[in-house]
Amino acid sequence: MPAQVSGLSRYPIKGLSYEPLNSAALQAGRGVSGDRAFALALPATVFDERNPQPLSKFEFMVLARQEALARLNTSYDGSTGLLSVIDGTERLSANVHCAEGRAAIAAFFARFLPEDQKSSKPRLVTAANHCFTDVGVHSSELMNAISVLNLASVRDLEARIGERLDPRRFRANVLVEGLDPWVENEWLNHELMLGAVRCRGMRLTRRCPATEVNPDSATRDINVPRELMRFFGHIHLGIYLTVIEGGVLRIGDTVAAAS
C-alpha cells in the first residue's frame, strides 16, 4: 500500500485541543486555514494585534509550561466566533469577537497560570495573517508551514522505550501512514506531493517538553526529547513543509516524492 494521509487537524487556539478535519484547502505559502489563529498571551506579554510580531511560544500559555491545559476539551466555531471549553463539570461558552466574551475567557484561563501570575489574567489575542506557530520566530515562511508526522517513526520510538505514544502529543497537522521510519528526515529541501499539493521540506521538528504531557491524563509521564536523544542522538520527530502549489488535501491521499 502506498504511503497516505491518515489524519488531518488544526489547532485554532495555541496550546488547546485539536479539531479533526476530513480535508484542508491549502494555498501556496500558507498553512492550514485557522491553525494557531489565536493564542492566550501571558499577563506580561506585549503583543500588538495591529502590528503583530512573532514571539517565543513561552510568551503564551502552552503545554510546555501549563500541562494542565491538556485536560481541557475545547472547540471553536469560526463562523460564529464561539469558543467552548469543558473541564470536567465546568463549562465555558464565550464569543471571541466581543469584549464580554474575551473577559470570560481570560477569567477562565487565569487559574492555569503559575501562582506568581494569578493576580493578573491572560489575554486572548489574534491578528490578521498571523499564525502562532512555534517556529514562526524563524521566518514568515515557517510561520505558515504545515507540520507532518510520520507515524512509523512514532512507532519506532515506542518500540525502543516500551511505551505507547499517542500521536496527539505531537500536535501535527498531517499524519502519514505507510512510510519507512525516519524517512521524513531526508525530505529537507526536497519536494514531495501530498495528494495534489506540492510541498518542500523546510525544517525538522525539534521536540520540546510539551510532548512529555499525556493528552489523556494531563500529566508529564514520558520525557520524549530525552528518549529521542538517548536512542537516536537528536530530538527531531516530524517535519515542517511549505506549500509550493496548493490544492485540497484529503484523508487517504497518497504521499510520494515529487516527479
mmCIF file of N, CA and C in Angstrom, residues 79-213:
data_model
loop_
_atom_site.group_PDB
_atom_site.id
_atom_site.type_symbol
_atom_site.label_atom_id
_atom_site.label_comp_id
_atom_site.label_asym_id
_atom_site.label_seq_id
_atom_site.Cartn_x
_atom_site.Cartn_y
_atom_site.Cartn_z
ATOM 1 N N SER A 79 -17.322 30.281 12.259
ATOM 2 C CA SER A 79 -18.400 31.043 11.634
ATOM 3 C C SER A 79 -19.119 31.947 12.636
ATOM 4 N N THR A 80 -19.116 31.554 13.913
ATOM 5 C CA THR A 80 -19.803 32.344 14.937
ATOM 6 C C THR A 80 -18.850 32.993 15.936
ATOM 7 N N GLY A 81 -17.606 32.507 15.993
ATOM 8 C CA GLY A 81 -16.660 33.009 16.979
ATOM 9 C C GLY A 81 -16.852 32.418 18.356
ATOM 10 N N LEU A 82 -17.624 31.338 18.447
ATOM 11 C CA LEU A 82 -17.932 30.765 19.753
ATOM 12 C C LEU A 82 -16.864 29.744 20.166
ATOM 13 N N LEU A 83 -16.242 30.002 21.310
ATOM 14 C CA LEU A 83 -15.287 29.072 21.907
ATOM 15 C C LEU A 83 -15.979 28.335 23.044
ATOM 16 N N SER A 84 -15.902 27.006 23.003
ATOM 17 C CA SER A 84 -16.483 26.177 24.064
ATOM 18 C C SER A 84 -15.361 25.381 24.725
ATOM 19 N N VAL A 85 -15.372 25.355 26.056
ATOM 20 C CA VAL A 85 -14.351 24.641 26.814
ATOM 21 C C VAL A 85 -15.030 23.821 27.894
ATOM 22 N N ILE A 86 -14.615 22.554 28.020
ATOM 23 C CA ILE A 86 -15.126 21.684 29.069
ATOM 24 C C ILE A 86 -13.952 21.234 29.924
ATOM 25 N N ASP A 87 -14.075 21.441 31.224
ATOM 26 C CA ASP A 87 -13.080 21.000 32.191
ATOM 27 C C ASP A 87 -13.816 20.228 33.280
ATOM 28 N N GLY A 88 -13.989 18.925 33.058
ATOM 29 C CA GLY A 88 -14.778 18.131 33.982
ATOM 30 C C GLY A 88 -16.230 18.577 33.949
ATOM 31 N N THR A 89 -16.711 19.056 35.083
ATOM 32 C CA THR A 89 -18.101 19.535 35.150
ATOM 33 C C THR A 89 -18.212 21.026 34.851
ATOM 34 N N GLU A 90 -17.092 21.684 34.686
ATOM 35 C CA GLU A 90 -17.110 23.129 34.435
ATOM 36 C C GLU A 90 -17.095 23.399 32.933
ATOM 37 N N ARG A 91 -17.913 24.348 32.517
ATOM 38 C CA ARG A 91 -18.014 24.663 31.096
ATOM 39 C C ARG A 91 -17.912 26.159 30.859
ATOM 40 N N LEU A 92 -17.313 26.495 29.740
ATOM 41 C CA LEU A 92 -17.243 27.885 29.292
ATOM 42 C C LEU A 92 -17.761 27.952 27.871
ATOM 43 N N SER A 93 -18.588 28.937 27.588
ATOM 44 C CA SER A 93 -19.037 29.216 26.231
ATOM 45 C C SER A 93 -18.966 30.724 26.060
ATOM 46 N N ALA A 94 -18.092 31.186 25.179
ATOM 47 C CA ALA A 94 -17.867 32.629 25.054
ATOM 48 C C ALA A 94 -17.504 32.977 23.618
ATOM 49 N N ASN A 95 -17.898 34.173 23.195
ATOM 50 C CA ASN A 95 -17.607 34.652 21.847
ATOM 51 C C ASN A 95 -16.289 35.414 21.851
ATOM 52 N N VAL A 96 -15.357 34.971 21.017
ATOM 53 C CA VAL A 96 -14.027 35.579 21.000
ATOM 54 C C VAL A 96 -14.031 36.975 20.384
ATOM 55 N N HIS A 97 -15.127 37.353 19.719
ATOM 56 C CA HIS A 97 -15.156 38.624 18.995
ATOM 57 C C HIS A 97 -15.738 39.780 19.806
ATOM 58 N N CYS A 98 -16.185 39.511 21.023
ATOM 59 C CA CYS A 98 -16.748 40.606 21.824
ATOM 60 C C CYS A 98 -15.983 40.739 23.131
ATOM 61 N N ALA A 99 -16.004 41.953 23.703
ATOM 62 C CA ALA A 99 -15.251 42.227 24.921
ATOM 63 C C ALA A 99 -15.712 41.362 26.081
ATOM 64 N N GLU A 100 -17.011 41.158 26.190
ATOM 65 C CA GLU A 100 -17.544 40.346 27.285
ATOM 66 C C GLU A 100 -17.055 38.900 27.176
ATOM 67 N N GLY A 101 -17.056 38.370 25.959
ATOM 68 C CA GLY A 101 -16.592 37.004 25.753
ATOM 69 C C GLY A 101 -15.118 36.855 26.065
ATOM 70 N N ARG A 102 -14.303 37.822 25.630
ATOM 71 C CA ARG A 102 -12.868 37.741 25.889
ATOM 72 C C ARG A 102 -12.580 37.859 27.384
ATOM 73 N N ALA A 103 -13.362 38.671 28.088
ATOM 74 C CA ALA A 103 -13.187 38.786 29.541
ATOM 75 C C ALA A 103 -13.493 37.463 30.230
ATOM 76 N N ALA A 104 -14.526 36.772 29.763
ATOM 77 C CA ALA A 104 -14.878 35.472 30.340
ATOM 78 C C ALA A 104 -13.787 34.441 30.072
ATOM 79 N N ILE A 105 -13.222 34.484 28.883
ATOM 80 C CA ILE A 105 -12.133 33.570 28.530
ATOM 81 C C ILE A 105 -10.918 33.839 29.411
ATOM 82 N N ALA A 106 -10.575 35.110 29.584
ATOM 83 C CA ALA A 106 -9.429 35.467 30.417
ATOM 84 C C ALA A 106 -9.619 34.985 31.849
ATOM 85 N N ALA A 107 -10.821 35.172 32.391
ATOM 86 C CA ALA A 107 -11.093 34.748 33.760
ATOM 87 C C ALA A 107 -11.007 33.231 33.896
ATOM 88 N N PHE A 108 -11.503 32.511 32.893
ATOM 89 C CA PHE A 108 -11.489 31.047 32.941
ATOM 90 C C PHE A 108 -10.055 30.526 32.948
ATOM 91 N N PHE A 109 -9.200 31.086 32.112
ATOM 92 C CA PHE A 109 -7.846 30.546 31.962
ATOM 93 C C PHE A 109 -6.863 31.104 32.986
ATOM 94 N N ALA A 110 -7.258 32.101 33.753
ATOM 95 C CA ALA A 110 -6.351 32.662 34.756
ATOM 96 C C ALA A 110 -5.918 31.613 35.774
ATOM 97 N N ARG A 111 -6.787 30.646 36.057
ATOM 98 C CA ARG A 111 -6.457 29.643 37.077
ATOM 99 C C ARG A 111 -5.387 28.663 36.614
ATOM 100 N N PHE A 112 -5.053 28.680 35.309
ATOM 101 C CA PHE A 112 -3.997 27.807 34.803
ATOM 102 C C PHE A 112 -2.625 28.481 34.836
ATOM 103 N N LEU A 113 -2.577 29.735 35.266
ATOM 104 C CA LEU A 113 -1.313 30.453 35.338
ATOM 105 C C LEU A 113 -0.517 30.018 36.566
ATOM 106 N N PRO A 114 0.813 30.199 36.535
ATOM 107 C CA PRO A 114 1.610 29.952 37.741
ATOM 108 C C PRO A 114 1.137 30.846 38.884
ATOM 109 N N GLU A 115 1.401 30.424 40.109
ATOM 110 C CA GLU A 115 0.920 31.147 41.287
ATOM 111 C C GLU A 115 1.361 32.604 41.285
ATOM 112 N N ASP A 116 2.594 32.880 40.821
ATOM 113 C CA ASP A 116 3.094 34.254 40.864
ATOM 114 C C ASP A 116 2.480 35.152 39.789
ATOM 115 N N GLN A 117 1.621 34.589 38.920
ATOM 116 C CA GLN A 117 0.987 35.386 37.875
ATOM 117 C C GLN A 117 -0.533 35.454 38.022
ATOM 118 N N LYS A 118 -1.078 34.806 39.039
ATOM 119 C CA LYS A 118 -2.525 34.694 39.132
ATOM 120 C C LYS A 118 -3.224 35.985 39.562
ATOM 121 N N SER A 119 -2.433 37.005 39.906
ATOM 122 C CA SER A 119 -3.045 38.297 40.217
ATOM 123 C C SER A 119 -3.511 39.006 38.947
ATOM 124 N N SER A 120 -3.051 38.540 37.794
ATOM 125 C CA SER A 120 -3.443 39.092 36.501
ATOM 126 C C SER A 120 -4.111 38.007 35.678
ATOM 127 N N LYS A 121 -4.529 38.369 34.485
ATOM 128 C CA LYS A 121 -5.227 37.405 33.625
ATOM 129 C C LYS A 121 -4.537 37.324 32.267
ATOM 130 N N PRO A 122 -4.600 36.155 31.635
ATOM 131 C CA PRO A 122 -4.096 36.048 30.269
ATOM 132 C C PRO A 122 -5.030 36.793 29.315
ATOM 133 N N ARG A 123 -4.571 36.998 28.093
ATOM 134 C CA ARG A 123 -5.353 37.755 27.113
ATOM 135 C C ARG A 123 -5.424 36.954 25.818
ATOM 136 N N LEU A 124 -6.639 36.703 25.330
ATOM 137 C CA LEU A 124 -6.795 36.028 24.049
ATOM 138 C C LEU A 124 -6.445 37.006 22.940
ATOM 139 N N VAL A 125 -5.481 36.634 22.090
ATOM 140 C CA VAL A 125 -5.014 37.538 21.036
ATOM 141 C C VAL A 125 -5.100 36.854 19.678
ATOM 142 N N THR A 126 -5.252 37.667 18.653
ATOM 143 C CA THR A 126 -5.249 37.200 17.268
ATOM 144 C C THR A 126 -4.871 38.374 16.389
ATOM 145 N N ALA A 127 -4.464 38.096 15.175
ATOM 146 C CA ALA A 127 -4.104 39.163 14.246
ATOM 147 C C ALA A 127 -4.238 38.644 12.823
ATOM 148 N N ALA A 128 -4.617 39.525 11.927
ATOM 149 C CA ALA A 128 -4.786 39.135 10.528
ATOM 150 C C ALA A 128 -3.465 38.642 9.946
ATOM 151 N N ASN A 129 -3.536 37.531 9.203
ATOM 152 C CA ASN A 129 -2.376 36.962 8.512
ATOM 153 C C ASN A 129 -1.237 36.603 9.459
ATOM 154 N N HIS A 130 -1.580 36.233 10.674
ATOM 155 C CA HIS A 130 -0.564 35.865 11.658
ATOM 156 C C HIS A 130 -0.933 34.517 12.257
ATOM 157 N N CYS A 131 0.061 33.625 12.369
ATOM 158 C CA CYS A 131 -0.140 32.313 12.976
ATOM 159 C C CYS A 131 0.799 32.170 14.167
ATOM 160 N N PHE A 132 0.291 31.613 15.250
ATOM 161 C CA PHE A 132 1.095 31.463 16.456
ATOM 162 C C PHE A 132 1.800 30.107 16.469
ATOM 163 N N THR A 133 2.526 29.823 15.401
ATOM 164 C CA THR A 133 3.290 28.583 15.335
ATOM 165 C C THR A 133 4.609 28.761 16.080
ATOM 166 N N ASP A 134 5.102 27.676 16.677
ATOM 167 C CA ASP A 134 6.343 27.761 17.447
ATOM 168 C C ASP A 134 7.510 28.258 16.612
ATOM 169 N N VAL A 135 7.577 27.829 15.345
ATOM 170 C CA VAL A 135 8.731 28.167 14.512
ATOM 171 C C VAL A 135 8.542 29.476 13.751
ATOM 172 N N GLY A 136 7.432 30.177 14.017
ATOM 173 C CA GLY A 136 7.204 31.448 13.340
ATOM 174 C C GLY A 136 8.251 32.488 13.637
ATOM 175 N N VAL A 137 8.973 32.329 14.755
ATOM 176 C CA VAL A 137 10.015 33.298 15.100
ATOM 177 C C VAL A 137 11.195 33.228 14.140
ATOM 178 N N HIS A 138 11.303 32.151 13.379
ATOM 179 C CA HIS A 138 12.447 31.982 12.486
ATOM 180 C C HIS A 138 12.242 32.630 11.123
ATOM 181 N N SER A 139 11.029 32.608 10.606
ATOM 182 C CA SER A 139 10.749 33.221 9.311
ATOM 183 C C SER A 139 9.252 33.220 9.063
ATOM 184 N N SER A 140 8.812 34.113 8.171
ATOM 185 C CA SER A 140 7.389 34.130 7.820
ATOM 186 C C SER A 140 7.009 32.855 7.085
ATOM 187 N N GLU A 141 7.951 32.273 6.339
ATOM 188 C CA GLU A 141 7.672 31.032 5.622
ATOM 189 C C GLU A 141 7.394 29.897 6.611
ATOM 190 N N LEU A 142 8.192 29.834 7.674
ATOM 191 C CA LEU A 142 7.953 28.800 8.676
ATOM 192 C C LEU A 142 6.696 29.087 9.490
ATOM 193 N N MET A 143 6.369 30.353 9.688
ATOM 194 C CA MET A 143 5.133 30.683 10.386
ATOM 195 C C MET A 143 3.934 30.077 9.672
ATOM 196 N N ASN A 144 4.031 29.958 8.362
ATOM 197 C CA ASN A 144 2.925 29.456 7.548
ATOM 198 C C ASN A 144 3.172 28.043 7.030
ATOM 199 N N ALA A 145 4.056 27.308 7.694
ATOM 200 C CA ALA A 145 4.322 25.927 7.295
ATOM 201 C C ALA A 145 3.249 24.998 7.857
ATOM 202 N N ILE A 146 3.202 23.795 7.324
ATOM 203 C CA ILE A 146 2.342 22.750 7.870
ATOM 204 C C ILE A 146 3.236 21.696 8.513
ATOM 205 N N SER A 147 2.770 21.124 9.613
ATOM 206 C CA SER A 147 3.573 20.127 10.328
ATOM 207 C C SER A 147 3.078 18.727 9.990
ATOM 208 N N VAL A 148 4.038 17.856 9.691
ATOM 209 C CA VAL A 148 3.734 16.492 9.247
ATOM 210 C C VAL A 148 4.402 15.505 10.196
ATOM 211 N N LEU A 149 3.679 14.464 10.554
ATOM 212 C CA LEU A 149 4.192 13.435 11.456
ATOM 213 C C LEU A 149 4.117 12.079 10.772
ATOM 214 N N ASN A 150 5.263 11.401 10.690
ATOM 215 C CA ASN A 150 5.345 10.050 10.156
ATOM 216 C C ASN A 150 5.054 9.072 11.292
ATOM 217 N N LEU A 151 3.926 8.389 11.232
ATOM 218 C CA LEU A 151 3.531 7.503 12.322
ATOM 219 C C LEU A 151 4.461 6.303 12.479
ATOM 220 N N ALA A 152 5.168 5.928 11.418
ATOM 221 C CA ALA A 152 6.142 4.833 11.535
ATOM 222 C C ALA A 152 7.298 5.242 12.438
ATOM 223 N N SER A 153 7.680 6.506 12.403
ATOM 224 C CA SER A 153 8.745 6.989 13.286
ATOM 225 C C SER A 153 8.283 6.979 14.734
ATOM 226 N N VAL A 154 7.018 7.346 14.954
ATOM 227 C CA VAL A 154 6.465 7.313 16.306
ATOM 228 C C VAL A 154 6.488 5.879 16.835
ATOM 229 N N ARG A 155 6.089 4.929 16.008
ATOM 230 C CA ARG A 155 6.058 3.536 16.460
ATOM 231 C C ARG A 155 7.467 2.999 16.712
ATOM 232 N N ASP A 156 8.444 3.456 15.928
ATOM 233 C CA ASP A 156 9.818 3.034 16.170
ATOM 234 C C ASP A 156 10.299 3.523 17.536
ATOM 235 N N LEU A 157 9.980 4.767 17.854
ATOM 236 C CA LEU A 157 10.341 5.286 19.175
ATOM 237 C C LEU A 157 9.592 4.529 20.270
ATOM 238 N N GLU A 158 8.314 4.231 20.048
ATOM 239 C CA GLU A 158 7.539 3.442 21.019
ATOM 240 C C GLU A 158 8.229 2.105 21.318
ATOM 241 N N ALA A 159 8.681 1.439 20.261
ATOM 242 C CA ALA A 159 9.306 0.132 20.431
ATOM 243 C C ALA A 159 10.591 0.235 21.244
ATOM 244 N N ARG A 160 11.313 1.330 21.071
ATOM 245 C CA ARG A 160 12.579 1.498 21.804
ATOM 246 C C ARG A 160 12.333 1.730 23.291
ATOM 247 N N ILE A 161 11.324 2.532 23.613
ATOM 248 C CA ILE A 161 11.122 2.903 25.012
ATOM 249 C C ILE A 161 10.112 1.997 25.732
ATOM 250 N N GLY A 162 9.386 1.166 24.960
ATOM 251 C CA GLY A 162 8.416 0.266 25.566
ATOM 252 C C GLY A 162 7.192 0.963 26.120
ATOM 253 N N GLU A 163 6.835 2.104 25.539
ATOM 254 C CA GLU A 163 5.666 2.867 25.970
ATOM 255 C C GLU A 163 4.884 3.328 24.750
ATOM 256 N N ARG A 164 3.555 3.407 24.896
ATOM 257 C CA ARG A 164 2.731 3.923 23.806
ATOM 258 C C ARG A 164 2.810 5.444 23.777
ATOM 259 N N LEU A 165 2.899 5.994 22.581
ATOM 260 C CA LEU A 165 2.937 7.445 22.389
ATOM 261 C C LEU A 165 1.756 7.851 21.529
ATOM 262 N N ASP A 166 0.777 8.464 22.139
ATOM 263 C CA ASP A 166 -0.380 8.943 21.392
ATOM 264 C C ASP A 166 0.080 10.042 20.432
ATOM 265 N N PRO A 167 -0.236 9.945 19.132
ATOM 266 C CA PRO A 167 0.188 10.981 18.185
ATOM 267 C C PRO A 167 -0.271 12.382 18.556
ATOM 268 N N ARG A 168 -1.314 12.492 19.402
ATOM 269 C CA ARG A 168 -1.769 13.820 19.816
ATOM 270 C C ARG A 168 -0.694 14.593 20.571
ATOM 271 N N ARG A 169 0.258 13.888 21.151
ATOM 272 C CA ARG A 169 1.350 14.576 21.848
ATOM 273 C C ARG A 169 2.093 15.533 20.913
ATOM 274 N N PHE A 170 2.091 15.219 19.621
ATOM 275 C CA PHE A 170 2.966 15.916 18.683
ATOM 276 C C PHE A 170 2.258 17.026 17.901
ATOM 277 N N ARG A 171 0.960 17.164 18.067
ATOM 278 C CA ARG A 171 0.188 18.318 17.614
ATOM 279 C C ARG A 171 0.471 18.678 16.141
ATOM 280 N N ALA A 172 0.470 17.639 15.302
ATOM 281 C CA ALA A 172 0.754 17.822 13.877
ATOM 282 C C ALA A 172 -0.515 18.140 13.101
ATOM 283 N N ASN A 173 -0.343 18.765 11.937
ATOM 284 C CA ASN A 173 -1.459 18.998 11.023
ATOM 285 C C ASN A 173 -1.767 17.775 10.179
ATOM 286 N N VAL A 174 -0.730 17.030 9.802
ATOM 287 C CA VAL A 174 -0.891 15.908 8.877
ATOM 288 C C VAL A 174 -0.226 14.665 9.460
ATOM 289 N N LEU A 175 -0.976 13.565 9.550
ATOM 290 C CA LEU A 175 -0.428 12.274 9.936
ATOM 291 C C LEU A 175 -0.297 11.411 8.691
ATOM 292 N N VAL A 176 0.826 10.693 8.593
ATOM 293 C CA VAL A 176 1.093 9.882 7.400
ATOM 294 C C VAL A 176 1.384 8.450 7.806
ATOM 295 N N GLU A 177 0.726 7.513 7.135
ATOM 296 C CA GLU A 177 0.953 6.074 7.306
ATOM 297 C C GLU A 177 1.628 5.515 6.051
ATOM 298 N N GLY A 178 2.371 4.415 6.235
ATOM 299 C CA GLY A 178 2.907 3.676 5.097
ATOM 300 C C GLY A 178 4.313 4.049 4.695
ATOM 301 N N LEU A 179 4.961 4.929 5.431
ATOM 302 C CA LEU A 179 6.348 5.294 5.160
ATOM 303 C C LEU A 179 7.293 4.417 5.965
ATOM 304 N N ASP A 180 8.569 4.404 5.572
ATOM 305 C CA ASP A 180 9.591 3.817 6.428
ATOM 306 C C ASP A 180 9.860 4.762 7.592
ATOM 307 N N PRO A 181 10.261 4.214 8.738
ATOM 308 C CA PRO A 181 10.579 5.099 9.858
ATOM 309 C C PRO A 181 11.695 6.077 9.506
ATOM 310 N N TRP A 182 11.505 7.317 9.888
ATOM 311 C CA TRP A 182 12.501 8.387 9.809
ATOM 312 C C TRP A 182 12.836 8.845 8.388
ATOM 313 N N VAL A 183 12.093 8.372 7.397
ATOM 314 C CA VAL A 183 12.375 8.813 6.029
ATOM 315 C C VAL A 183 12.124 10.305 5.872
ATOM 316 N N GLU A 184 11.268 10.871 6.730
ATOM 317 C CA GLU A 184 10.982 12.301 6.634
ATOM 318 C C GLU A 184 12.226 13.159 6.885
ATOM 319 N N ASN A 185 13.213 12.598 7.585
ATOM 320 C CA ASN A 185 14.444 13.357 7.819
ATOM 321 C C ASN A 185 15.220 13.605 6.531
ATOM 322 N N GLU A 186 14.863 12.876 5.473
ATOM 323 C CA GLU A 186 15.530 13.038 4.183
ATOM 324 C C GLU A 186 14.793 14.026 3.281
ATOM 325 N N TRP A 187 13.696 14.595 3.752
ATOM 326 C CA TRP A 187 12.880 15.480 2.913
ATOM 327 C C TRP A 187 13.352 16.922 2.914
ATOM 328 N N LEU A 188 14.294 17.279 3.754
ATOM 329 C CA LEU A 188 14.738 18.669 3.804
ATOM 330 C C LEU A 188 15.205 19.142 2.428
ATOM 331 N N ASN A 189 14.657 20.265 1.998
ATOM 332 C CA ASN A 189 14.995 20.884 0.708
ATOM 333 C C ASN A 189 14.604 20.024 -0.487
ATOM 334 N N HIS A 190 13.760 19.027 -0.254
ATOM 335 C CA HIS A 190 13.248 18.201 -1.349
ATOM 336 C C HIS A 190 11.744 18.412 -1.476
ATOM 337 N N GLU A 191 11.245 18.214 -2.697
ATOM 338 C CA GLU A 191 9.820 18.383 -2.951
ATOM 339 C C GLU A 191 9.102 17.039 -2.870
ATOM 340 N N LEU A 192 7.858 17.088 -2.414
ATOM 341 C CA LEU A 192 7.034 15.891 -2.374
ATOM 342 C C LEU A 192 5.590 16.285 -2.604
ATOM 343 N N MET A 193 4.781 15.290 -2.895
ATOM 344 C CA MET A 193 3.367 15.505 -3.171
ATOM 345 C C MET A 193 2.536 14.910 -2.044
ATOM 346 N N LEU A 194 1.687 15.735 -1.465
ATOM 347 C CA LEU A 194 0.639 15.272 -0.569
ATOM 348 C C LEU A 194 -0.647 15.342 -1.382
ATOM 349 N N GLY A 195 -1.060 14.213 -1.930
ATOM 350 C CA GLY A 195 -2.162 14.257 -2.884
ATOM 351 C C GLY A 195 -1.765 15.134 -4.061
ATOM 352 N N ALA A 196 -2.583 16.172 -4.342
ATOM 353 C CA ALA A 196 -2.281 17.098 -5.436
ATOM 354 C C ALA A 196 -1.493 18.317 -4.968
ATOM 355 N N VAL A 197 -1.113 18.357 -3.696
ATOM 356 C CA VAL A 197 -0.436 19.512 -3.120
ATOM 357 C C VAL A 197 1.078 19.295 -3.168
ATOM 358 N N ARG A 198 1.770 20.231 -3.826
ATOM 359 C CA ARG A 198 3.234 20.141 -3.914
ATOM 360 C C ARG A 198 3.854 20.914 -2.757
ATOM 361 N N CYS A 199 4.771 20.257 -2.034
ATOM 362 C CA CYS A 199 5.391 20.861 -0.860
ATOM 363 C C CYS A 199 6.911 20.706 -0.918
ATOM 364 N N ARG A 200 7.575 21.416 -0.029
ATOM 365 C CA ARG A 200 9.025 21.266 0.113
ATOM 366 C C ARG A 200 9.373 21.190 1.598
ATOM 367 N N GLY A 201 10.292 20.285 1.924
ATOM 368 C CA GLY A 201 10.719 20.147 3.308
ATOM 369 C C GLY A 201 11.497 21.366 3.767
ATOM 370 N N MET A 202 11.085 21.932 4.918
ATOM 371 C CA MET A 202 11.687 23.173 5.393
ATOM 372 C C MET A 202 12.563 22.991 6.633
ATOM 373 N N ARG A 203 12.062 22.277 7.603
ATOM 374 C CA ARG A 203 12.762 22.211 8.894
ATOM 375 C C ARG A 203 12.265 20.987 9.672
ATOM 376 N N LEU A 204 13.190 20.216 10.244
ATOM 377 C CA LEU A 204 12.796 19.116 11.108
ATOM 378 C C LEU A 204 12.214 19.677 12.404
ATOM 379 N N THR A 205 11.280 18.948 12.981
ATOM 380 C CA THR A 205 10.585 19.422 14.166
ATOM 381 C C THR A 205 11.336 19.010 15.427
ATOM 382 N N ARG A 206 11.876 20.008 16.120
ATOM 383 C CA ARG A 206 12.550 19.774 17.399
ATOM 384 C C ARG A 206 11.478 19.603 18.480
ATOM 385 N N ARG A 207 11.573 18.534 19.217
ATOM 386 C CA ARG A 207 10.555 18.246 20.209
ATOM 387 C C ARG A 207 10.908 18.858 21.562
ATOM 388 N N CYS A 208 9.894 19.460 22.171
ATOM 389 C CA CYS A 208 10.060 20.218 23.405
ATOM 390 C C CYS A 208 9.289 19.547 24.536
ATOM 391 N N PRO A 209 9.312 20.117 25.755
ATOM 392 C CA PRO A 209 8.620 19.489 26.891
ATOM 393 C C PRO A 209 7.118 19.295 26.708
ATOM 394 N N ALA A 210 6.500 19.965 25.734
ATOM 395 C CA ALA A 210 5.066 19.751 25.503
ATOM 396 C C ALA A 210 4.769 18.290 25.191
ATOM 397 N N THR A 211 5.707 17.594 24.550
ATOM 398 C CA THR A 211 5.481 16.195 24.177
ATOM 399 C C THR A 211 5.562 15.251 25.369
ATOM 400 N N GLU A 212 6.015 15.750 26.507
ATOM 401 C CA GLU A 212 6.052 14.936 27.719
ATOM 402 C C GLU A 212 4.652 14.735 28.303
ATOM 403 N N VAL A 213 3.708 15.569 27.885
ATOM 404 C CA VAL A 213 2.390 15.600 28.509
ATOM 405 C C VAL A 213 1.475 14.550 27.892
#
